[in-house]
Amino acid sequence: MTCVRELLKATLLPRLEAQMLLQQVLNVSRSWLVAHDTDLLDESCVARFRALELRRQAGEPMAYLVGVREFMGHDFQVGPGVLIPRPDTEVLVETAVACIRLLAAEQTRQQGAVNMVRQQPSVRVLDLGTGSGAIAVSVALACPQACVTATDASLQALEVARTNARNLGAAVTFHAGSWYDALPPGTDLFDLIVSNPPYIRADDPHLTQGDLRFEPVGALTDGHDGLTALKAIIGGANAWLKPGGALWLEHGWDQAAAVREQLVKAGFNRVESLTDLAGIERISGGYL
Ligand SMILES: C[S@@+](CC[C@H](N)C(=O)[O-])C[C@H]1O[C@@H](n2cnc3c(N)ncnc32)[C@H](O)[C@@H]1O
């Protein structure tokens, strides 16, 4: 029989990854593993660890093997069929949260100005292509004054997003379908639309490298020049935003100028791009 320490010593994987996989097999915390490193493992546990180890050696993302990825401080369930949330996308969530707080303050100010009975502000937010629900759920948890709707064309992704919303206690309404077509008739206009759509060019060699090989292709690329989904979302936003409403989009490192151009063409004002921690323009947005 093998003990925890021997198993971790024998693996070719980086120690942290091996620990995470063994934690997954044994359903224990990291501190438990450290404290029980001489515990003997039964054969079925060793076999399950070896199976995960092989999949990792073949390049499968850790997030799919352990079934979870942390985003904005929350644990999101993920699995094949849904994009693994990226730290890059936190810029979009932080911008959305700041935007919602400003819009809520403006609603409160307007209610005061016309001497209306003070109501709880309600900022209507739409997340298009929600995937695991990372953006919609994080926004809903950070902004109780937001009323969040999220859509995706992938039923598999929507199932994961619904599970995440339920597990994390976020109130989000989900609809299936392509971009705005998913919204049922009679849906009210939104104050803010956000999206991290598929924006990788179909011929980008990164699609056949690393984690991307295992993620759903429809979540990564539009199958063309990378701008099709961004253009569709910008083109349709006017019909779904209230006057003064905002649209913020994540895009590729070299797409900011093209996205700003589309936003201006669609009638948006105060169009700007914001950078990520590496100083790269990763999101662009504007206001009607
Ligand atoms: C880059 S992923 C973003 C997932 C998630 N919002 C995130 O940031 O982690 C793009 C998402 O858009 C969805 N999608 C692709 N084409 C779509 C379409 N025509 N209508 C709605 N959603 C679409 C994909 O299924 C995928 O979940």
Coordinates of C-alpha atoms and ligand atoms in Angstrom, one line a residue:
M1 CA 0.0 0.0 0.0
T2 CA 1.1 3.6 -0.7
C3 CA 0.9 6.5 1.7
V4 CA 0.0 10.1 0.8
R5 CA 3.6 11.3 1.0
E6 CA 4.9 8.4 -1.3
L7 CA 2.2 9.0 -3.9
L8 CA 2.9 12.7 -4.0
K9 CA 6.7 12.1 -4.2
A10 CA 6.4 9.6 -7.1
T11 CA 4.2 11.8 -9.4
L12 CA 5.7 13.7 -12.3
L13 CA 3.1 16.5 -11.9
P14 CA 4.0 19.7 -10.1
R15 CA 3.4 19.2 -6.3
L16 CA 0.6 21.7 -6.0
E17 CA -1.4 20.1 -8.9
A18 CA -0.8 16.6 -7.5
Q19 CA -2.0 17.8 -4.1
M20 CA -5.1 19.3 -5.7
L21 CA -5.9 16.1 -7.6
L22 CA -5.5 14.0 -4.4
Q23 CA -7.7 16.4 -2.5
Q24 CA -10.3 15.9 -5.2
V25 CA -10.1 12.1 -4.9
L26 CA -10.1 12.0 -1.1
N27 CA -12.5 15.1 -0.7
V28 CA -10.2 16.6 1.9
S29 CA -8.6 20.0 2.4
R30 CA -4.9 20.8 1.7
S31 CA -4.1 21.0 5.5
W32 CA -5.6 17.5 5.9
L33 CA -3.3 16.2 3.3
V34 CA -0.3 17.8 5.0
A35 CA -1.3 16.5 8.4
H36 CA -2.0 13.0 7.2
D37 CA 1.0 12.4 4.9
T38 CA 1.7 9.0 6.3
D39 CA -1.9 7.8 6.0
L40 CA -2.2 4.7 3.8
L41 CA -4.3 5.0 0.6
D42 CA -6.5 2.2 -0.6
E43 CA -6.1 0.9 -4.1
S44 CA -9.3 2.5 -5.5
C45 CA -8.1 6.0 -4.3
V46 CA -4.7 5.4 -5.9
A47 CA -6.4 4.3 -9.2
R48 CA -8.6 7.4 -9.2
F49 CA -5.6 9.6 -8.6
R50 CA -3.7 7.9 -11.4
A51 CA -6.6 8.4 -13.9
L52 CA -6.7 12.1 -13.1
E53 CA -2.9 12.3 -13.3
L54 CA -2.9 10.8 -16.8
R55 CA -5.6 13.3 -17.9
R56 CA -3.5 16.2 -16.5
Q57 CA -0.4 14.9 -18.3
A58 CA -2.4 14.9 -21.5
G59 CA -3.0 18.6 -20.9
E60 CA -6.6 18.7 -19.6
P61 CA -7.1 21.9 -17.6
M62 CA -6.9 21.6 -13.8
A63 CA -10.2 23.4 -13.5
Y64 CA -12.0 20.6 -15.4
L65 CA -10.2 17.9 -13.4
V66 CA -11.2 19.4 -10.0
G67 CA -14.5 20.8 -11.3
V68 CA -14.0 24.2 -9.9
R69 CA -12.4 27.6 -10.6
E70 CA -12.2 30.6 -8.3
F71 CA -13.4 33.9 -9.8
M72 CA -14.0 37.2 -8.0
G73 CA -13.5 35.3 -4.7
H74 CA -16.2 32.7 -5.4
D75 CA -15.9 29.1 -6.3
F76 CA -17.6 28.4 -9.7
Q77 CA -18.3 24.9 -10.8
V78 CA -17.0 24.2 -14.3
G79 CA -16.7 21.3 -16.6
P80 CA -16.2 20.4 -20.3
G81 CA -18.8 22.4 -22.2
V82 CA -18.3 25.6 -20.3
L83 CA -15.5 28.2 -20.6
I84 CA -13.2 28.3 -17.5
P85 CA -13.5 31.9 -16.1
R86 CA -10.3 33.9 -16.5
P87 CA -8.8 36.5 -14.1
D88 CA -8.8 38.9 -17.2
T89 CA -12.6 39.1 -17.0
E90 CA -12.5 40.5 -13.4
V91 CA -11.8 43.9 -15.0
L92 CA -15.2 43.7 -16.7
V93 CA -17.0 42.7 -13.5
E94 CA -15.3 45.5 -11.5
T95 CA -16.3 48.0 -14.2
A96 CA -19.9 46.7 -14.2
V97 CA -20.1 47.0 -10.4
A98 CA -18.8 50.6 -10.5
C99 CA -21.3 51.4 -13.3
I100 CA -24.2 49.8 -11.3
R101 CA -23.4 51.8 -8.2
L102 CA -23.3 55.1 -10.2
L103 CA -26.6 54.2 -11.9
A104 CA -28.2 53.3 -8.5
A105 CA -27.0 56.6 -7.0
E106 CA -28.5 58.5 -9.9
Q107 CA -31.8 56.7 -9.6
T108 CA -31.9 57.6 -5.9
R109 CA -31.0 61.2 -6.7
Q110 CA -33.8 61.5 -9.3
Q111 CA -36.3 60.0 -6.9
G112 CA -35.3 62.7 -4.4
A113 CA -35.5 65.5 -7.0
V114 CA -39.1 64.8 -7.9
N115 CA -40.1 64.1 -4.3
M116 CA -41.0 60.5 -5.0
V117 CA -41.3 57.9 -2.3
R118 CA -37.8 56.4 -2.0
Q119 CA -37.7 53.0 -3.5
Q120 CA -34.9 50.5 -3.5
P121 CA -33.0 51.3 -6.7
S122 CA -33.1 48.6 -9.3
V123 CA -30.5 48.6 -12.0
R124 CA -31.3 46.2 -14.8
V125 CA -28.3 44.3 -16.0
L126 CA -27.9 41.9 -18.9
D127 CA -24.9 39.4 -19.3
L128 CA -24.8 38.0 -22.8
G129 CA -23.0 34.6 -23.2
T130 CA -22.9 33.9 -19.5
G131 CA -21.0 30.6 -19.7
S132 CA -20.5 29.4 -16.1
G133 CA -22.4 32.5 -14.9
A134 CA -19.1 34.0 -13.7
I135 CA -20.0 37.6 -14.6
A136 CA -23.7 37.6 -13.9
V137 CA -23.4 35.8 -10.6
S138 CA -20.4 37.9 -9.4
V139 CA -22.3 41.1 -10.3
A140 CA -25.5 39.9 -8.6
L141 CA -23.6 39.1 -5.4
A142 CA -21.7 42.4 -5.4
C143 CA -24.7 44.5 -6.2
P144 CA -28.0 43.7 -4.3
Q145 CA -29.5 46.7 -6.1
A146 CA -29.0 45.0 -9.5
C147 CA -31.6 42.9 -11.2
V148 CA -29.5 40.5 -13.3
T149 CA -30.5 38.6 -16.5
A150 CA -28.1 36.3 -18.3
T151 CA -28.3 34.4 -21.6
D152 CA -26.3 31.8 -23.5
A153 CA -26.8 29.8 -26.7
S154 CA -25.4 26.7 -25.0
L155 CA -27.8 24.7 -22.9
Q156 CA -24.9 22.9 -21.2
A157 CA -23.4 26.3 -20.1
L158 CA -26.8 27.5 -18.9
E159 CA -27.2 24.4 -16.7
V160 CA -23.8 25.1 -15.1
A161 CA -24.6 28.8 -14.7
R162 CA -27.9 28.0 -13.0
T163 CA -26.1 25.6 -10.6
N164 CA -23.5 28.2 -9.8
A165 CA -26.2 30.9 -9.1
R166 CA -28.1 28.5 -6.9
N167 CA -25.0 27.3 -5.0
L168 CA -23.7 30.8 -4.5
G169 CA -27.1 32.3 -3.6
A170 CA -27.2 34.8 -6.5
A171 CA -30.6 35.9 -7.9
V172 CA -30.1 35.7 -11.7
T173 CA -32.7 35.1 -14.4
F174 CA -31.4 32.9 -17.3
H175 CA -32.7 32.5 -20.9
A176 CA -31.4 30.3 -23.7
G177 CA -30.8 31.6 -27.2
S178 CA -28.6 33.6 -29.5
W179 CA -27.7 37.0 -28.0
Y180 CA -30.8 39.3 -27.7
D181 CA -33.0 36.6 -29.4
A182 CA -32.9 34.8 -26.0
L183 CA -34.9 37.5 -24.3
P184 CA -38.6 36.7 -24.0
P185 CA -41.1 39.1 -25.5
G186 CA -42.0 41.9 -23.1
T187 CA -38.6 42.0 -21.4
D188 CA -37.9 45.5 -20.1
L189 CA -35.0 47.6 -21.3
F190 CA -31.7 47.4 -19.5
D191 CA -29.4 50.0 -17.8
L192 CA -26.3 48.0 -18.5
I193 CA -25.3 45.2 -20.9
V194 CA -22.0 43.3 -20.4
S195 CA -20.5 40.5 -22.4
N196 CA -17.4 38.5 -22.8
P197 CA -18.2 36.9 -26.2
P198 CA -16.1 34.6 -28.3
Y199 CA -13.6 36.9 -29.9
I200 CA -10.6 34.7 -30.9
R201 CA -10.0 34.6 -34.7
A202 CA -10.7 31.3 -36.3
D203 CA -7.1 31.0 -37.5
D204 CA -5.5 31.9 -34.2
P205 CA -3.0 29.1 -33.4
H206 CA -3.7 29.5 -29.7
L207 CA -7.0 27.6 -30.3
T208 CA -4.9 24.4 -30.7
Q209 CA -2.7 25.0 -27.7
G210 CA -2.9 24.6 -23.9
D211 CA -6.2 24.7 -22.1
L212 CA -8.1 26.1 -25.1
R213 CA -7.9 22.7 -26.8
F214 CA -10.3 21.3 -24.2
E215 CA -12.7 24.3 -24.0
P216 CA -15.9 24.5 -26.1
V217 CA -14.9 26.1 -29.5
G218 CA -18.1 28.1 -29.6
A219 CA -17.1 29.9 -26.4
L220 CA -13.7 30.9 -27.8
T221 CA -14.1 31.8 -31.5
D222 CA -16.8 33.2 -33.8
G223 CA -15.4 31.1 -36.5
H224 CA -14.3 34.2 -38.5
D225 CA -12.3 37.3 -37.8
G226 CA -13.1 37.4 -34.1
L227 CA -15.3 40.5 -34.4
T228 CA -18.6 38.9 -35.5
A229 CA -20.1 38.4 -32.0
L230 CA -18.8 41.8 -30.8
K231 CA -20.4 43.5 -33.7
A232 CA -23.7 41.6 -33.3
I233 CA -23.9 42.6 -29.6
I234 CA -23.0 46.3 -30.3
G235 CA -25.4 46.4 -33.2
G236 CA -28.3 45.1 -31.1
A237 CA -27.6 47.0 -27.9
N238 CA -29.5 50.2 -28.9
A239 CA -32.8 48.4 -29.0
W240 CA -32.3 46.9 -25.5
L241 CA -30.7 49.8 -23.5
K242 CA -32.5 52.6 -21.8
P243 CA -31.5 56.2 -22.7
G244 CA -28.2 56.8 -20.9
G245 CA -27.6 53.0 -20.6
A246 CA -24.1 51.5 -20.8
L247 CA -22.5 48.7 -22.8
W248 CA -19.2 47.1 -21.7
L249 CA -17.4 44.3 -23.6
E250 CA -14.4 42.2 -23.1
H251 CA -12.3 41.7 -26.3
G252 CA -8.9 40.6 -27.5
W253 CA -5.7 42.5 -26.8
D254 CA -5.6 43.9 -30.4
Q255 CA -9.3 44.6 -30.9
A256 CA -9.9 47.7 -28.8
A257 CA -9.7 50.2 -31.7
A258 CA -12.1 48.1 -33.8
V259 CA -14.6 47.8 -30.9
R260 CA -14.4 51.5 -30.1
E261 CA -15.1 52.3 -33.8
Q262 CA -18.2 50.0 -33.7
L263 CA -19.5 51.6 -30.5
V264 CA -19.2 55.1 -32.0
K265 CA -20.8 53.9 -35.2
A266 CA -23.7 52.5 -33.2
G267 CA -24.3 55.9 -31.5
F268 CA -22.5 55.4 -28.2
N269 CA -20.9 58.4 -26.3
R270 CA -18.1 58.5 -23.9
V271 CA -16.5 55.5 -25.6
E272 CA -13.4 54.3 -23.9
S273 CA -11.2 51.3 -23.4
L274 CA -9.8 50.2 -20.0
T275 CA -6.6 48.2 -19.4
D276 CA -5.9 45.1 -17.4
L277 CA -3.1 44.8 -14.8
A278 CA -0.6 44.2 -17.6
G279 CA -1.6 47.6 -19.2
I280 CA -3.4 45.9 -22.2
E281 CA -6.7 47.4 -23.4
R282 CA -9.1 44.4 -22.6
I283 CA -12.5 46.0 -22.3
S284 CA -14.3 48.8 -24.1
G285 CA -17.6 50.5 -23.5
G286 CA -19.8 53.5 -23.9
Y287 CA -23.1 55.1 -23.0
L288 CA -26.2 55.9 -25.1
Ligands
LIG1 C1 -15.9 33.6 -23.9 S1 -17.3 32.7 -23.3 C2 -17.6 33.7 -21.8 C3 -18.3 32.9 -20.7 C4 -18.4 33.8 -19.4 N1 -19.2 35.0 -19.7 C5 -17.1 34.2 -18.9 O1 -16.7 35.3 -19.0 O2 -16.4 33.3 -18.3 C6 -18.5 33.1 -24.4 C7 -19.9 32.5 -24.1 O3 -20.8 33.0 -25.2 C8 -21.6 31.9 -25.5 N2 -22.1 32.1 -26.9 C9 -21.4 31.9 -28.1 N3 -22.2 32.3 -29.1 C10 -23.4 32.7 -28.6 C11 -24.6 33.3 -29.2 N4 -24.7 33.4 -30.5 N5 -25.5 33.7 -28.3 C12 -25.4 33.6 -27.0 N6 -24.3 33.1 -26.4 C13 -23.3 32.7 -27.2 C14 -20.8 30.7 -25.4 O4 -21.6 29.5 -25.2 C15 -19.9 31.0 -24.1 O5 -20.6 30.5 -23.0

